[in-house]
mmCIF file of C-alpha atoms in Angstrom:
data_model
loop_
_atom_site.group_PDB
_atom_site.id
_atom_site.type_symbol
_atom_site.label_atom_id
_atom_site.label_comp_id
_atom_site.label_asym_id
_atom_site.label_seq_id
_atom_site.Cartn_x
_atom_site.Cartn_y
_atom_site.Cartn_z
ATOM 1 C CA UNK A 296 93.611 75.022 24.957
ATOM 2 C CA UNK A 297 91.295 74.759 21.963
ATOM 3 C CA UNK A 298 88.062 72.798 21.853
ATOM 4 C CA UNK A 299 85.631 71.692 19.158
ATOM 5 C CA UNK A 300 82.028 70.459 19.137
ATOM 6 C CA UNK A 301 80.920 67.140 17.674
ATOM 7 C CA UNK A 302 79.159 68.946 14.813
ATOM 8 C CA UNK A 303 82.319 70.888 14.011
ATOM 9 C CA UNK A 304 84.432 67.718 14.213
ATOM 10 C CA UNK A 305 82.251 66.033 11.591
ATOM 11 C CA UNK A 306 83.163 68.771 9.121
ATOM 12 C CA UNK A 307 86.945 68.341 9.495
ATOM 13 C CA UNK A 308 89.026 66.467 6.919
ATOM 14 C CA UNK A 309 89.160 62.816 7.994
ATOM 15 C CA UNK A 310 92.568 62.382 6.288
ATOM 16 C CA UNK A 311 94.141 65.210 8.276
ATOM 17 C CA UNK A 312 92.856 64.259 11.716
ATOM 18 C CA UNK A 313 93.534 61.641 14.390
ATOM 19 C CA UNK A 314 90.795 61.073 16.994
ATOM 20 C CA UNK A 315 91.929 59.489 20.251
ATOM 21 C CA UNK A 316 89.279 58.036 22.568
ATOM 22 C CA UNK A 317 90.703 57.882 26.112
ATOM 23 C CA UNK A 318 87.778 55.988 27.681
ATOM 24 C CA UNK A 319 88.233 52.395 28.956
ATOM 25 C CA UNK A 320 88.465 49.773 26.212
ATOM 26 C CA UNK A 321 85.134 48.173 27.154
ATOM 27 C CA UNK A 322 83.300 51.457 26.548
ATOM 28 C CA UNK A 323 85.260 52.164 23.370
ATOM 29 C CA UNK A 324 84.280 48.732 22.006
ATOM 30 C CA UNK A 325 80.605 49.491 22.591
ATOM 31 C CA UNK A 326 80.700 52.694 20.561
ATOM 32 C CA UNK A 327 82.873 55.663 19.647
ATOM 33 C CA UNK A 328 83.193 58.433 17.071
ATOM 34 C CA UNK A 329 83.854 56.923 13.606
ATOM 35 C CA UNK A 330 87.567 56.400 12.997
ATOM 36 C CA UNK A 331 88.655 57.003 16.607
ATOM 37 C CA UNK A 332 91.485 54.933 18.073
ATOM 38 C CA UNK A 333 91.533 53.862 21.699
ATOM 39 C CA UNK A 334 94.296 54.820 24.128
ATOM 40 C CA UNK A 335 92.791 54.503 27.640
ATOM 41 C CA UNK A 336 93.672 57.374 29.934
ATOM 42 C CA UNK A 337 95.749 55.229 32.307
ATOM 43 C CA UNK A 338 97.965 54.215 29.344
ATOM 44 C CA UNK A 339 98.085 57.619 27.694
ATOM 45 C CA UNK A 340 101.540 58.847 28.724
ATOM 46 C CA UNK A 341 103.197 55.532 27.845
ATOM 47 C CA UNK A 342 101.541 55.392 24.427
ATOM 48 C CA UNK A 343 101.752 59.033 23.320
ATOM 49 C CA UNK A 344 104.425 58.097 20.803
ATOM 50 C CA UNK A 345 101.784 56.149 18.835
ATOM 51 C CA UNK A 346 99.960 59.383 18.030
ATOM 52 C CA UNK A 347 101.042 60.946 14.693
ATOM 53 C CA UNK A 348 102.425 64.456 15.007
ATOM 54 C CA UNK A 349 101.703 65.356 11.387
ATOM 55 C CA UNK A 350 97.922 65.308 12.018
ATOM 56 C CA UNK A 351 95.606 67.389 14.144
ATOM 57 C CA UNK A 352 94.753 65.280 17.205
ATOM 58 C CA UNK A 353 91.262 65.397 18.712
ATOM 59 C CA UNK A 354 90.773 64.016 22.236
ATOM 60 C CA UNK A 355 87.536 62.265 23.240
ATOM 61 C CA UNK A 356 86.361 61.175 26.711
ATOM 62 C CA UNK A 357 82.873 60.634 28.123
ATOM 63 C CA UNK A 358 81.969 64.247 28.900
ATOM 64 C CA UNK A 359 84.812 66.327 27.437
ATOM 65 C CA UNK A 360 86.265 67.096 30.866
ATOM 66 C CA UNK A 361 88.931 64.453 31.483
ATOM 67 C CA UNK A 362 90.244 64.690 27.930
ATOM 68 C CA UNK A 363 91.388 68.252 28.637
ATOM 69 C CA UNK A 364 94.372 67.000 30.635
ATOM 70 C CA UNK A 365 95.456 64.769 27.746
ATOM 71 C CA UNK A 366 95.011 67.636 25.308
ATOM 72 C CA UNK A 367 97.309 69.813 27.415
ATOM 73 C CA UNK A 368 99.932 67.042 27.587
ATOM 74 C CA UNK A 369 99.957 66.749 23.807
ATOM 75 C CA UNK A 370 100.190 70.527 23.365
ATOM 76 C CA UNK A 371 103.187 70.562 25.707
ATOM 77 C CA UNK A 372 104.867 67.970 23.458
ATOM 78 C CA UNK A 373 104.312 70.071 20.333
ATOM 79 C CA UNK A 374 101.167 68.373 18.980
ATOM 80 C CA UNK A 375 98.324 70.253 17.335
ATOM 81 C CA UNK A 376 95.754 69.012 19.856
ATOM 82 C CA UNK A 377 92.086 69.936 20.298
ATOM 83 C CA UNK A 378 89.629 68.792 22.967
ATOM 84 C CA UNK A 379 86.190 67.503 21.894
ATOM 85 C CA UNK A 380 83.597 69.454 23.838
ATOM 86 C CA UNK A 381 80.815 67.337 25.367
ATOM 87 C CA UNK A 382 82.703 64.117 24.636
ATOM 88 C CA UNK A 383 81.129 60.849 23.604
ATOM 89 C CA UNK A 384 77.940 61.742 25.481
ATOM 90 C CA UNK A 385 77.349 64.637 23.085
ATOM 91 C CA UNK A 386 77.980 62.343 20.110
ATOM 92 C CA UNK A 387 75.553 59.748 21.486
ATOM 93 C CA UNK A 388 72.872 62.372 22.026
ATOM 94 C CA UNK A 389 73.340 63.719 18.493
ATOM 95 C CA UNK A 390 73.274 60.216 16.954
ATOM 96 C CA UNK A 391 70.128 59.189 18.818
ATOM 97 C CA UNK A 392 68.364 62.434 17.916
ATOM 98 C CA UNK A 393 69.214 62.018 14.241
ATOM 99 C CA UNK A 394 68.041 58.399 14.262
ATOM 100 C CA UNK A 395 64.708 59.327 15.843
ATOM 101 C CA UNK A 396 64.208 62.147 13.323
ATOM 102 C CA UNK A 397 65.303 60.173 10.258
ATOM 103 C CA UNK A 398 63.628 56.796 10.758
ATOM 104 C CA UNK A 399 59.980 56.355 9.884
ATOM 105 C CA UNK A 400 57.445 55.490 12.548
ATOM 106 C CA UNK A 401 57.130 52.029 10.992
ATOM 107 C CA UNK A 402 60.896 51.409 11.252
ATOM 108 C CA UNK A 403 60.923 52.536 14.874
ATOM 109 C CA UNK A 404 58.000 50.238 15.693
ATOM 110 C CA UNK A 405 59.870 47.347 14.071
ATOM 111 C CA UNK A 406 62.947 48.109 16.190
ATOM 112 C CA UNK A 407 60.852 48.226 19.354
ATOM 113 C CA UNK A 408 59.246 44.882 18.466
ATOM 114 C CA UNK A 409 62.692 43.325 17.870
ATOM 115 C CA UNK A 410 63.853 44.475 21.294
ATOM 116 C CA UNK A 411 60.747 43.036 22.922
ATOM 117 C CA UNK A 412 61.115 39.696 21.116
ATOM 118 C CA UNK A 413 64.728 39.395 22.242
ATOM 119 C CA UNK A 414 63.598 39.450 25.878
ATOM 120 C CA UNK A 415 61.143 36.582 25.455
ATOM 121 C CA UNK A 416 63.203 34.498 23.016
ATOM 122 C CA UNK A 417 66.983 35.004 22.988
ATOM 123 C CA UNK A 418 67.153 36.104 26.631
ATOM 124 C CA UNK A 419 64.384 33.895 27.960
ATOM 125 C CA UNK A 420 66.763 31.811 30.079
ATOM 126 C CA UNK A 421 69.077 34.554 31.353
ATOM 127 C CA UNK A 422 66.594 37.427 31.828
ATOM 128 C CA UNK A 423 62.909 36.493 31.516
ATOM 129 C CA UNK A 424 63.012 33.376 33.708
ATOM 130 C CA UNK A 425 65.055 34.943 36.560
ATOM 131 C CA UNK A 426 62.715 37.942 36.392
ATOM 132 C CA UNK A 427 59.553 35.841 36.728
ATOM 133 C CA UNK A 428 61.207 33.593 39.319
ATOM 134 C CA UNK A 429 61.890 36.607 41.551
ATOM 135 C CA UNK A 430 58.311 37.823 41.100
ATOM 136 C CA UNK A 431 56.959 34.445 42.233
ATOM 137 C CA UNK A 432 59.531 33.550 44.887
ATOM 138 C CA UNK A 433 59.332 36.895 46.688
ATOM 139 C CA UNK A 434 55.674 37.692 45.838
ATOM 140 C CA UNK A 435 56.607 41.060 44.346
ATOM 141 C CA UNK A 436 53.498 41.779 42.259
ATOM 142 C CA UNK A 437 49.929 40.987 43.291
ATOM 143 C CA UNK A 438 46.574 41.304 41.606
ATOM 144 C CA UNK A 439 45.374 44.906 41.504
ATOM 145 C CA UNK A 440 48.765 46.517 42.194
ATOM 146 C CA UNK A 441 49.591 49.865 40.679
ATOM 147 C CA UNK A 442 53.347 50.036 40.282
ATOM 148 C CA UNK A 443 55.564 53.032 39.590
ATOM 149 C CA UNK A 444 58.479 51.662 37.567
ATOM 150 C CA UNK A 445 61.229 54.155 38.370
ATOM 151 C CA UNK A 446 63.476 54.948 35.403
ATOM 152 C CA UNK A 447 66.871 56.604 35.840
ATOM 153 C CA UNK A 448 67.878 56.219 32.195
ATOM 154 C CA UNK A 449 70.465 53.473 32.622
ATOM 155 C CA UNK A 450 70.375 49.949 31.197
ATOM 156 C CA UNK A 451 68.894 48.366 34.342
ATOM 157 C CA UNK A 452 65.859 50.593 34.760
ATOM 158 C CA UNK A 453 65.167 50.645 31.014
ATOM 159 C CA UNK A 454 65.198 46.832 30.862
ATOM 160 C CA UNK A 455 62.985 46.697 33.945
ATOM 161 C CA UNK A 456 60.440 48.906 32.180
ATOM 162 C CA UNK A 457 60.403 46.580 29.145
ATOM 163 C CA UNK A 458 60.049 43.499 31.360
ATOM 164 C CA UNK A 459 57.080 45.022 33.166
ATOM 165 C CA UNK A 460 55.507 45.888 29.811
ATOM 166 C CA UNK A 461 55.979 42.294 28.630
ATOM 167 C CA UNK A 462 54.542 40.975 31.891
ATOM 168 C CA UNK A 463 51.419 43.064 31.362
ATOM 169 C CA UNK A 464 51.068 41.615 27.856
ATOM 170 C CA UNK A 465 51.793 37.969 28.616
ATOM 171 C CA UNK A 466 51.347 37.558 32.383
ATOM 172 C CA UNK A 467 48.336 36.203 34.246
ATOM 173 C CA UNK A 468 48.248 38.893 36.944
ATOM 174 C CA UNK A 469 46.197 42.029 36.315
ATOM 175 C CA UNK A 470 48.033 45.162 37.481
ATOM 176 C CA UNK A 471 48.759 48.741 36.399
ATOM 177 C CA UNK A 472 52.140 50.291 35.679
ATOM 178 C CA UNK A 473 53.340 53.885 35.488
ATOM 179 C CA UNK A 474 56.805 54.515 34.024
ATOM 180 C CA UNK A 475 58.045 57.262 36.266
ATOM 181 C CA UNK A 476 61.039 59.495 35.540
ATOM 182 C CA UNK A 477 62.265 62.243 37.819
ATOM 183 C CA UNK A 478 64.577 64.877 36.381
ATOM 184 C CA UNK A 479 66.605 66.087 39.392
ATOM 185 C CA UNK A 480 68.646 68.471 37.248
ATOM 186 C CA UNK A 481 70.210 66.269 34.572
ATOM 187 C CA UNK A 482 72.702 67.596 32.060
ATOM 188 C CA UNK A 483 70.792 68.474 28.868
ATOM 189 C CA UNK A 484 72.554 65.747 26.864
ATOM 190 C CA UNK A 485 71.668 63.078 29.434
ATOM 191 C CA UNK A 486 68.058 64.220 29.564
ATOM 192 C CA UNK A 487 67.708 64.071 25.782
ATOM 193 C CA UNK A 488 69.285 60.592 25.690
ATOM 194 C CA UNK A 489 66.808 59.318 28.303
ATOM 195 C CA UNK A 490 63.825 60.626 26.342
ATOM 196 C CA UNK A 491 65.073 59.348 22.970
ATOM 197 C CA UNK A 492 65.759 55.881 24.382
ATOM 198 C CA UNK A 493 62.326 55.748 25.966
ATOM 199 C CA UNK A 494 60.756 56.599 22.612
ATOM 200 C CA UNK A 495 62.873 53.971 20.841
ATOM 201 C CA UNK A 496 61.887 51.335 23.413
ATOM 202 C CA UNK A 497 58.221 52.290 23.329
ATOM 203 C CA UNK A 498 58.099 53.312 26.991
ATOM 204 C CA UNK A 499 55.502 56.029 27.760
ATOM 205 C CA UNK A 500 57.135 58.240 30.379
ATOM 206 C CA UNK A 501 55.466 60.072 33.224
ATOM 207 C CA UNK A 502 57.908 62.884 34.012
ATOM 208 C CA UNK A 503 58.271 65.218 36.959
ATOM 209 C CA UNK A 504 61.052 67.604 37.945
ATOM 210 C CA UNK A 505 62.892 68.360 41.159
ATOM 211 C CA UNK A 506 65.922 70.422 42.176
ATOM 212 C CA UNK A 507 67.797 67.730 44.078
ATOM 213 C CA UNK A 508 71.109 68.286 42.276
ATOM 214 C CA UNK A 509 70.991 71.992 43.169
ATOM 215 C CA UNK A 510 70.137 71.142 46.783
ATOM 216 C CA UNK A 511 73.076 68.772 47.302
ATOM 217 C CA UNK A 512 75.551 70.855 45.254
ATOM 218 C CA UNK A 513 76.882 72.597 48.360
ATOM 219 C CA UNK A 514 77.081 69.483 50.521
ATOM 220 C CA UNK A 515 80.678 68.398 51.104
ATOM 221 C CA UNK A 516 80.104 65.309 53.251
ATOM 222 C CA UNK A 517 78.211 62.315 51.822
ATOM 223 C CA UNK A 518 76.354 64.206 49.044
ATOM 224 C CA UNK A 519 75.625 60.895 47.274
ATOM 225 C CA UNK A 520 73.907 59.477 50.373
ATOM 226 C CA UNK A 521 71.765 62.587 50.758
ATOM 227 C CA UNK A 522 70.948 62.641 47.039
ATOM 228 C CA UNK A 523 69.873 58.975 47.091
ATOM 229 C CA UNK A 524 67.672 59.509 50.137
ATOM 230 C CA UNK A 525 66.032 62.561 48.604
ATOM 231 C CA UNK A 526 65.476 60.863 45.239
ATOM 232 C CA UNK A 527 63.825 57.887 46.938
ATOM 233 C CA UNK A 528 61.577 60.199 48.937
ATOM 234 C CA UNK A 529 60.517 62.195 45.858
ATOM 235 C CA UNK A 530 59.760 58.975 43.952
ATOM 236 C CA UNK A 531 57.660 57.589 46.799
ATOM 237 C CA UNK A 532 55.737 60.840 47.120
ATOM 238 C CA UNK A 533 55.034 61.155 43.392
ATOM 239 C CA UNK A 534 54.089 57.484 43.083
ATOM 240 C CA UNK A 535 51.628 57.788 45.964
ATOM 241 C CA UNK A 536 50.193 60.963 44.424
ATOM 242 C CA UNK A 537 49.583 58.942 41.217
ATOM 243 C CA UNK A 538 47.707 56.273 43.179
ATOM 244 C CA UNK A 539 50.488 53.663 43.166
ATOM 245 C CA UNK A 540 51.062 51.278 46.046
ATOM 246 C CA UNK A 541 54.540 50.143 44.950
ATOM 247 C CA UNK A 542 57.692 51.527 43.373
ATOM 248 C CA UNK A 543 59.951 49.193 41.364
ATOM 249 C CA UNK A 544 63.707 49.807 41.193
ATOM 250 C CA UNK A 545 66.251 48.288 38.814
ATOM 251 C CA UNK A 546 68.712 46.715 41.274
ATOM 252 C CA UNK A 547 69.974 43.375 39.978
ATOM 253 C CA UNK A 548 71.733 40.229 41.274
ATOM 254 C CA UNK A 549 75.198 41.814 41.140
ATOM 255 C CA UNK A 550 74.001 44.769 43.229
ATOM 256 C CA UNK A 551 72.803 42.275 45.832
ATOM 257 C CA UNK A 552 76.073 40.355 46.189
ATOM 258 C CA UNK A 553 78.139 43.552 46.041
ATOM 259 C CA UNK A 554 76.079 44.865 48.972
ATOM 260 C CA UNK A 555 76.768 41.676 50.944
ATOM 261 C CA UNK A 556 80.528 42.021 50.454
ATOM 262 C CA UNK A 557 80.566 45.765 51.207
ATOM 263 C CA UNK A 558 78.723 45.134 54.458
ATOM 264 C CA UNK A 559 81.197 42.454 55.519
ATOM 265 C CA UNK A 560 84.395 44.199 54.418
ATOM 266 C CA UNK A 561 83.626 47.824 55.250
ATOM 267 C CA UNK A 562 80.873 47.750 57.887
ATOM 268 C CA UNK A 563 81.617 44.516 59.732
ATOM 269 C CA UNK A 564 78.100 43.119 59.362
ATOM 270 C CA UNK A 565 76.160 40.571 57.365
ATOM 271 C CA UNK A 566 73.210 42.075 55.527
ATOM 272 C CA UNK A 567 71.950 42.521 51.995
ATOM 273 C CA UNK A 568 69.655 44.450 49.695
ATOM 274 C CA UNK A 569 66.175 42.975 50.227
ATOM 275 C CA UNK A 570 63.859 41.998 47.333
ATOM 276 C CA UNK A 571 61.072 44.101 48.816
ATOM 277 C CA UNK A 572 60.570 46.548 51.673
ATOM 278 C CA UNK A 573 57.650 48.345 53.282
ATOM 279 C CA UNK A 574 58.197 52.098 53.334
ATOM 280 C CA UNK A 575 58.719 53.513 56.820
ATOM 281 C CA UNK A 576 57.658 57.031 55.867
ATOM 282 C CA UNK A 577 54.965 56.522 53.210
ATOM 283 C CA UNK A 578 52.133 54.463 54.605
ATOM 284 C CA UNK A 579 50.828 51.768 52.297
ATOM 285 C CA UNK A 580 53.829 52.022 49.942
ATOM 286 C CA UNK A 581 56.248 49.217 49.177
ATOM 287 C CA UNK A 582 59.555 49.022 47.288
ATOM 288 C CA UNK A 583 60.184 46.005 45.028
ATOM 289 C CA UNK A 584 63.239 44.848 43.060
ATOM 290 C CA UNK A 585 62.051 42.612 40.187
ATOM 291 C CA UNK A 586 65.572 42.228 38.697
ATOM 292 C CA UNK A 587 66.765 40.663 41.962
ATOM 293 C CA UNK A 588 67.865 37.394 40.306
ATOM 294 C CA UNK A 589 68.950 38.819 36.925
ATOM 295 C CA UNK A 590 72.720 39.058 36.474
ATOM 296 C CA UNK A 591 74.297 42.241 35.149
ATOM 297 C CA UNK A 592 76.172 40.292 32.483
ATOM 298 C CA UNK A 593 72.832 39.286 30.926
ATOM 299 C CA UNK A 594 71.587 42.880 31.007
ATOM 300 C CA UNK A 595 74.727 44.113 29.229
ATOM 301 C CA UNK A 596 74.391 41.344 26.653
ATOM 302 C CA UNK A 597 70.747 42.316 25.950
ATOM 303 C CA UNK A 598 71.763 45.966 25.604
ATOM 304 C CA UNK A 599 74.622 45.232 23.212
ATOM 305 C CA UNK A 600 72.680 42.655 21.170
ATOM 306 C CA UNK A 601 70.049 45.289 20.431
ATOM 307 C CA UNK A 602 72.593 48.046 19.758
ATOM 308 C CA UNK A 603 71.281 50.198 22.601
ATOM 309 C CA UNK A 604 73.240 52.996 24.259
ATOM 310 C CA UNK A 605 72.059 54.226 27.643
ATOM 311 C CA UNK A 606 73.480 56.845 29.962
ATOM 312 C CA UNK A 607 75.958 55.358 32.428
ATOM 313 C CA UNK A 608 76.053 57.916 35.190
ATOM 314 C CA UNK A 609 73.635 60.821 35.080
ATOM 315 C CA UNK A 610 74.783 62.500 38.266
ATOM 316 C CA UNK A 611 76.125 65.987 37.679
ATOM 317 C CA UNK A 612 78.879 65.513 40.250
ATOM 318 C CA UNK A 613 80.118 61.956 39.660
ATOM 319 C CA UNK A 614 79.709 61.585 35.899
ATOM 320 C CA UNK A 615 83.503 61.393 35.630
ATOM 321 C CA UNK A 616 83.695 58.318 37.846
ATOM 322 C CA UNK A 617 85.224 55.036 36.714
ATOM 323 C CA UNK A 618 81.928 53.729 35.356
ATOM 324 C CA UNK A 619 81.855 56.662 32.973
ATOM 325 C CA UNK A 620 85.492 56.559 31.980
ATOM 326 C CA UNK A 621 86.765 58.878 34.642
ATOM 327 C CA UNK A 622 88.852 58.660 37.762
ATOM 328 C CA UNK A 623 88.716 56.889 41.084
ATOM 329 C CA UNK A 624 85.942 54.429 41.713
ATOM 330 C CA UNK A 625 83.634 53.830 44.628
ATOM 331 C CA UNK A 626 83.536 50.957 47.113
ATOM 332 C CA UNK A 627 80.964 49.326 44.856
ATOM 333 C CA UNK A 628 83.412 49.549 41.951
ATOM 334 C CA UNK A 629 85.943 47.758 44.156
ATOM 335 C CA UNK A 630 83.402 45.015 44.845
ATOM 336 C CA UNK A 631 82.709 44.637 41.115
ATOM 337 C CA UNK A 632 86.414 44.100 40.493
ATOM 338 C CA UNK A 633 86.662 41.639 43.387
ATOM 339 C CA UNK A 634 83.694 39.599 42.151
ATOM 340 C CA UNK A 635 85.136 39.616 38.625
ATOM 341 C CA UNK A 636 88.261 37.989 40.067
ATOM 342 C CA UNK A 637 86.135 35.443 41.925
ATOM 343 C CA UNK A 638 84.394 34.504 38.674
ATOM 344 C CA UNK A 639 87.752 33.684 37.128
ATOM 345 C CA UNK A 640 88.467 31.344 40.042
ATOM 346 C CA UNK A 641 85.108 29.574 40.239
ATOM 347 C CA UNK A 642 81.692 29.726 38.619
ATOM 348 C CA UNK A 643 79.847 29.132 41.906
ATOM 349 C CA UNK A 644 81.361 31.792 44.168
ATOM 350 C CA UNK A 645 78.874 34.545 43.282
ATOM 351 C CA UNK A 646 75.939 32.170 43.864
ATOM 352 C CA UNK A 647 77.452 31.121 47.187
ATOM 353 C CA UNK A 648 77.783 34.765 48.247
ATOM 354 C CA UNK A 649 74.078 35.214 47.501
ATOM 355 C CA UNK A 650 73.121 31.980 49.315
ATOM 356 C CA UNK A 651 75.188 32.938 52.357
ATOM 357 C CA UNK A 652 72.519 35.388 53.516
ATOM 358 C CA UNK A 653 69.669 32.893 53.276
ATOM 359 C CA UNK A 654 71.438 29.816 54.721
ATOM 360 C CA UNK A 655 72.512 31.347 58.034
ATOM 361 C CA UNK A 656 72.927 28.902 60.941
ATOM 362 C CA UNK A 657 72.291 31.001 64.033
ATOM 363 C CA UNK A 658 74.084 28.399 66.175
ATOM 364 C CA UNK A 659 77.350 29.081 64.378
ATOM 365 C CA UNK A 660 77.448 32.877 64.657
ATOM 366 C CA UNK A 661 78.839 34.869 67.566
ATOM 367 C CA UNK A 662 75.876 37.219 67.672
ATOM 368 C CA UNK A 663 72.944 38.709 65.797
ATOM 369 C CA UNK A 664 70.197 41.257 66.259
ATOM 370 C CA UNK A 665 66.633 41.666 65.057
ATOM 371 C CA UNK A 666 64.820 44.938 65.688
ATOM 372 C CA UNK A 667 65.418 45.699 69.407
ATOM 373 C CA UNK A 668 66.505 42.164 70.302
ATOM 374 C CA UNK A 669 70.193 41.283 70.452
ATOM 375 C CA UNK A 670 71.772 37.878 71.008
ATOM 376 C CA UNK A 671 75.301 36.848 71.932
ATOM 377 C CA UNK A 672 76.288 33.185 71.907
ATOM 378 C CA UNK A 673 77.335 33.288 75.587
ATOM 379 C CA UNK A 674 73.745 34.163 76.535
ATOM 380 C CA UNK A 675 72.771 30.481 76.525
ATOM 381 C CA UNK A 676 76.126 28.787 75.995
ATOM 382 C CA UNK A 677 76.166 26.728 79.230
ATOM 383 C CA UNK A 678 72.438 26.044 79.128
ATOM 384 C CA UNK A 679 72.610 24.595 75.597
ATOM 385 C CA UNK A 680 75.529 22.384 76.644
ATOM 386 C CA UNK A 681 73.513 21.112 79.607
ATOM 387 C CA UNK A 682 70.538 20.364 77.323
ATOM 388 C CA UNK A 683 72.766 18.356 74.982
ATOM 389 C CA UNK A 684 74.173 16.309 77.908
ATOM 390 C CA UNK A 685 70.687 15.724 79.240
ATOM 391 C CA UNK A 686 69.492 14.408 75.871
ATOM 392 C CA UNK A 687 72.469 12.064 75.726
ATOM 393 C CA UNK A 688 71.562 10.734 79.193
ATOM 394 C CA UNK A 689 67.853 10.573 78.405
ATOM 395 C CA UNK A 690 66.867 12.879 81.266
ATOM 396 C CA UNK A 691 64.870 16.118 81.598
ATOM 397 C CA UNK A 692 66.021 19.563 82.744
#
């Protein structure tokens, strides 16, 4: 099977080629190689007849891995098919790099200012107000805090960084912020995209490196869980070393309600992702989630309105997951699909899911636990009934 780089593809004759992007339609609509047509991978076999045999066919996916299978299928059917090495990610990295090199410093500053204005003006209602409401309602930032804003490179953490910057400019609370990025062993393309986006957004990065991806590479069972735990620990440690008392993560409203449903459906318990937590292992450190009330739909809209392209999944091992145009999804992907169906049914269901974990009536649950204390409704079932009868009879027990 033959392959070609993005740079080599640009030099081919556009009249003699057909570029097929096999990523999901939503991702294709957000950006693709110029002139590419979209045939999502799950539809590929049924729609192969749409692909012209008289042209050389180039296959594009997110990383250049999943498109290999489609390239082989076309070759078996007699097509002149070539796989695009590095996929759309390589094209995005190349495009961003060229933009940063070509545009003047003045143009880049203007772009950064436009992005900042969009947060305060166009997205004031859907992003800025929920952001500040969460800060106030859950007391996330106090006077004198030094916060490590943890940036993974995705849309959520990048928006969080811009919101914190705007808060420092326009807010009444005096605090410090460090924009902290850990490179646990990112693919080179992903790492370049993160740095170029940070420059475009005007975010001054504080970078440190670890070898987490190498460490978990040989783990067969729950590598994602171990990776997440290790990443959190490294971020806490580095933040404390820098004199911070808090780390801020980019989890949003949808993450919260997805967690509620996953707990109920797969763990048999009612719990959620909390807006803030004291660290159990790093004394004096606290985790906060300032995007707690911001919906993912608003974040995507802000990203697309400003023509921004962030990495979607930087993990070396799962970058071919559904969220990146690959194969089978996670339980969280299932919850996203379920909630999307709920939204079609009613506009209040997602809010009700969120409210369900703050409007709990302990008298209408079979049991609950808090720390070492457990309660089962039979513990005081007869006693409560006797108290009710006594009140009705105006007597005292």
